[in-house]
Amino acid sequence: SRAEATDRAIAALARARLAADPRTRSQRLTVEAHERRVIVRGFADSEGHKKAALQIIRAVPNVVDVVDESVIPSVIQTFPRP
């Protein structure tokens, strides 16, 4: 469908822009798009890397929302779950 094609194009462009940017190319992030909402999962090395990735994805045309499910492993290790 046209909506699925739009989602595939959004995800592909978001991945390409993340791979092209020196701030985000080494981050272990995955990107999915559903109904023009982008879901970001995976691992970022720092808050700065994470913010850069979200900023890049928000700038992709036709994105209406970004859902951040990424984590920073060093933060998880600092604050272990009970």
XYZ file of N, CA, C and O in Angstrom:
328
model
N 0.834 -1.191 0.000
C 0.000 0.000 0.000
C 0.878 1.254 0.000
O 2.076 1.183 0.272
N 0.247 2.351 -0.249
C 0.992 3.613 -0.287
C 1.569 3.965 1.085
O 2.698 4.443 1.188
N 0.796 3.696 2.158
C 1.277 3.983 3.519
C 2.509 3.141 3.842
O 3.469 3.638 4.437
N 2.487 1.864 3.454
C 3.636 0.996 3.709
C 4.849 1.465 2.920
O 5.978 1.420 3.435
N 4.636 1.897 1.690
C 5.746 2.406 0.877
C 6.340 3.664 1.509
O 7.566 3.843 1.541
N 5.479 4.530 2.029
C 5.959 5.739 2.720
C 6.776 5.363 3.943
O 7.855 5.920 4.170
N 6.287 4.407 4.733
C 7.022 3.972 5.922
C 8.380 3.384 5.549
O 9.393 3.670 6.200
N 8.417 2.569 4.493
C 9.702 1.985 4.058
C 10.672 3.083 3.626
O 11.862 3.034 3.947
N 10.154 4.074 2.917
C 11.011 5.174 2.456
C 11.523 5.997 3.631
O 12.698 6.378 3.675
N 10.659 6.265 4.607
C 11.070 7.017 5.806
C 12.172 6.258 6.544
O 13.202 6.827 6.904
N 11.953 4.967 6.773
C 12.943 4.166 7.507
C 14.270 4.103 6.753
O 15.342 4.235 7.354
N 14.210 3.919 5.437
C 15.443 3.839 4.640
C 16.211 5.155 4.690
O 17.443 5.159 4.847
N 15.496 6.267 4.583
C 16.168 7.558 4.619
C 16.735 7.835 6.005
O 17.860 8.337 6.137
N 15.994 7.484 7.050
C 16.500 7.672 8.411
C 17.775 6.855 8.631
O 18.767 7.364 9.155
N 17.771 5.591 8.178
C 18.974 4.738 8.314
C 20.146 5.333 7.549
O 21.277 5.348 8.042
N 19.889 5.802 6.338
C 20.960 6.376 5.517
C 21.541 7.624 6.170
O 22.763 7.808 6.186
N 20.687 8.473 6.717
C 21.177 9.692 7.354
C 21.944 9.386 8.630
O 22.947 10.041 8.922
N 21.498 8.398 9.391
C 22.244 8.003 10.591
C 23.615 7.440 10.214
O 24.613 7.716 10.875
N 23.664 6.653 9.141
C 24.928 6.054 8.688
C 25.880 7.106 8.136
O 27.100 6.950 8.211
N 25.331 8.185 7.590
C 26.166 9.213 6.965
C 26.710 10.228 7.962
O 27.710 10.892 7.688
N 26.079 10.347 9.110
C 26.476 11.377 10.075
C 27.559 10.842 11.010
O 27.388 9.792 11.624
N 28.681 11.560 11.139
C 29.772 11.065 11.996
C 29.372 10.927 13.466
O 29.959 10.137 14.193
N 28.347 11.652 13.903
C 27.912 11.552 15.304
C 27.129 10.281 15.573
O 27.041 9.840 16.730
N 26.572 9.681 14.526
C 25.674 8.547 14.751
C 26.055 7.278 13.998
O 25.496 6.221 14.274
N 27.024 7.342 13.090
C 27.299 6.168 12.245
C 27.789 4.968 13.045
O 27.567 3.834 12.651
N 28.419 5.177 14.191
C 28.934 4.042 14.973
C 27.946 3.570 16.046
O 28.251 2.644 16.792
N 26.771 4.177 16.113
C 25.791 3.787 17.133
C 25.028 2.551 16.672
O 24.797 2.342 15.490
N 24.656 1.729 17.623
C 23.949 0.481 17.305
C 22.443 0.704 17.428
O 21.821 0.286 18.403
N 21.896 1.394 16.453
C 20.486 1.758 16.482
C 19.745 1.125 15.312
O 20.289 1.013 14.221
N 18.510 0.735 15.557
C 17.641 0.260 14.493
C 16.465 1.220 14.378
O 16.085 1.873 15.349
N 15.915 1.296 13.186
C 14.842 2.235 12.896
C 13.719 1.479 12.191
O 13.965 0.738 11.251
N 12.502 1.654 12.690
C 11.309 1.124 12.036
C 10.322 2.264 11.895
O 10.288 3.159 12.756
N 9.483 2.221 10.877
C 8.448 3.236 10.713
C 7.090 2.553 10.566
O 6.962 1.563 9.842
N 6.114 3.064 11.287
C 4.731 2.593 11.220
C 3.827 3.809 11.219
O 3.842 4.588 12.187
N 3.061 3.970 10.154
C 2.146 5.105 10.027
C 2.871 6.438 10.253
O 2.397 7.308 10.963
N 4.065 6.526 9.675
C 4.922 7.723 9.707
C 5.469 8.035 11.100
O 6.033 9.089 11.326
N 5.312 7.109 12.037
C 5.942 7.219 13.356
C 7.192 6.356 13.326
O 7.123 5.189 12.958
N 8.312 6.922 13.715
C 9.578 6.198 13.682
C 9.912 5.709 15.084
O 9.894 6.481 16.048
N 10.218 4.425 15.186
C 10.609 3.816 16.453
C 12.107 3.551 16.386
O 12.589 2.883 15.467
N 12.833 4.095 17.362
C 14.284 3.947 17.425
C 14.602 3.011 18.585
O 14.197 3.259 19.721
N 15.318 1.927 18.277
C 15.733 0.968 19.306
C 17.231 0.745 19.191
O 17.824 1.021 18.164
N 17.789 0.203 20.258
C 19.202 -0.136 20.218
C 19.987 0.616 21.267
O 19.445 1.013 22.301
N 21.256 0.812 20.977
C 22.195 1.345 21.960
C 22.928 2.569 21.431
O 23.421 2.563 20.312
N 22.993 3.586 22.269
C 23.770 4.791 21.967
C 24.878 4.907 23.007
O 24.688 4.529 24.162
N 26.010 5.439 22.592
C 27.158 5.529 23.505
C 27.000 6.607 24.567
O 27.617 6.534 25.619
N 26.195 7.635 24.274
C 26.038 8.740 25.227
C 24.730 9.463 24.942
O 24.096 9.248 23.902
N 24.355 10.329 25.858
C 23.157 11.151 25.659
C 23.315 12.032 24.415
O 22.356 12.254 23.673
N 24.522 12.533 24.172
C 24.781 13.358 22.997
C 24.556 12.601 21.698
O 23.959 13.133 20.755
N 25.020 11.341 21.640
C 24.800 10.510 20.453
C 23.310 10.254 20.248
O 22.798 10.297 19.128
N 22.621 9.976 21.346
C 21.191 9.697 21.279
C 20.423 10.922 20.775
O 19.577 10.818 19.890
N 20.727 12.082 21.335
C 20.058 13.320 20.919
C 20.315 13.620 19.447
O 19.415 14.054 18.728
N 21.545 13.393 18.996
C 21.875 13.621 17.586
C 21.044 12.704 16.689
O 20.501 13.139 15.672
N 20.920 11.435 17.080
C 20.146 10.483 16.281
C 18.684 10.913 16.198
O 18.085 10.906 15.116
N 18.116 11.302 17.318
C 16.707 11.707 17.328
C 16.501 12.972 16.499
O 15.507 13.094 15.773
N 17.446 13.886 16.576
C 17.362 15.121 15.791
C 17.404 14.801 14.290
O 16.630 15.350 13.507
N 18.308 13.925 13.897
C 18.435 13.532 12.490
C 17.136 12.890 12.007
O 16.633 13.200 10.921
N 16.570 12.000 12.803
C 15.360 11.290 12.397
C 14.165 12.245 12.325
O 13.353 12.167 11.401
N 14.064 13.166 13.266
C 12.948 14.128 13.239
C 12.988 15.001 11.986
O 11.949 15.491 11.546
N 14.160 15.176 11.402
C 14.310 16.021 10.212
C 13.960 15.291 8.910
O 13.912 15.914 7.858
N 13.702 13.983 8.991
C 13.344 13.221 7.787
C 11.934 13.643 7.353
O 11.023 13.695 8.176
N 11.754 13.944 6.074
C 10.425 14.349 5.591
C 9.356 13.290 5.868
O 9.629 12.094 5.817
N 8.165 13.745 6.191
C 6.973 12.921 6.432
C 6.937 12.230 7.788
O 5.990 11.506 8.080
N 7.943 12.430 8.637
C 7.913 11.843 9.972
C 6.997 12.695 10.851
O 7.172 13.906 10.952
N 6.006 12.041 11.466
C 5.085 12.779 12.334
C 5.435 12.635 13.812
O 5.038 13.460 14.626
N 6.178 11.583 14.160
C 6.539 11.365 15.565
C 7.747 10.437 15.621
O 7.954 9.620 14.725
N 8.533 10.569 16.689
C 9.667 9.677 16.921
C 9.512 9.077 18.311
O 9.361 9.808 19.297
N 9.501 7.758 18.376
C 9.391 7.041 19.642
C 10.783 6.517 19.978
O 11.341 5.695 19.245
N 11.333 7.000 21.074
C 12.702 6.630 21.462
C 12.673 5.472 22.444
O 12.274 5.635 23.591
N 13.087 4.309 21.979
C 13.220 3.131 22.843
C 14.686 2.724 22.961
O 14.992 1.610 23.372
N 15.585 3.628 22.602
C 17.018 3.325 22.677
C 17.502 3.490 24.110
O 16.863 4.155 24.930
N 18.618 2.865 24.401
C 19.213 2.939 25.737
C 20.692 3.278 25.629
O 21.316 3.090 24.589
N 21.220 3.775 26.739
C 22.652 4.046 26.853
C 23.203 3.019 27.837
O 22.913 3.101 29.032
N 23.957 2.019 27.357
C 24.400 0.930 28.233
C 25.120 1.400 29.490
O 24.920 0.829 30.556
N 25.931 2.439 29.402
C 26.671 2.895 30.579
C 25.728 3.395 31.669
O 26.016 3.271 32.853
N 24.590 3.956 31.273
C 23.608 4.422 32.259
C 22.937 3.235 32.931
O 22.717 3.231 34.142
N 22.639 2.198 32.161
C 22.026 0.996 32.733
C 22.967 0.363 33.750
O 22.551 -0.066 34.817
N 24.261 0.320 33.436
C 25.226 -0.274 34.353
C 25.388 0.570 35.614
O 25.606 0.046 36.693
N 25.272 1.882 35.485
C 25.408 2.761 36.639
C 24.213 2.632 37.567
O 24.344 2.705 38.780
N 23.036 2.463 36.970
C 21.811 2.374 37.749
C 21.131 1.037 37.460
O 20.176 0.970 36.705
N 21.638 -0.044 38.077
C 21.060 -1.358 37.784
C 19.610 -1.439 38.265
O 19.241 -0.786 39.227
N 18.843 -2.262 37.575
C 17.462 -2.469 37.995
C 17.427 -3.273 39.278
O 18.258 -4.167 39.464
N 16.487 -2.971 40.163
C 16.411 -3.730 41.451
C 16.022 -5.173 41.238
O 15.461 -5.534 40.271
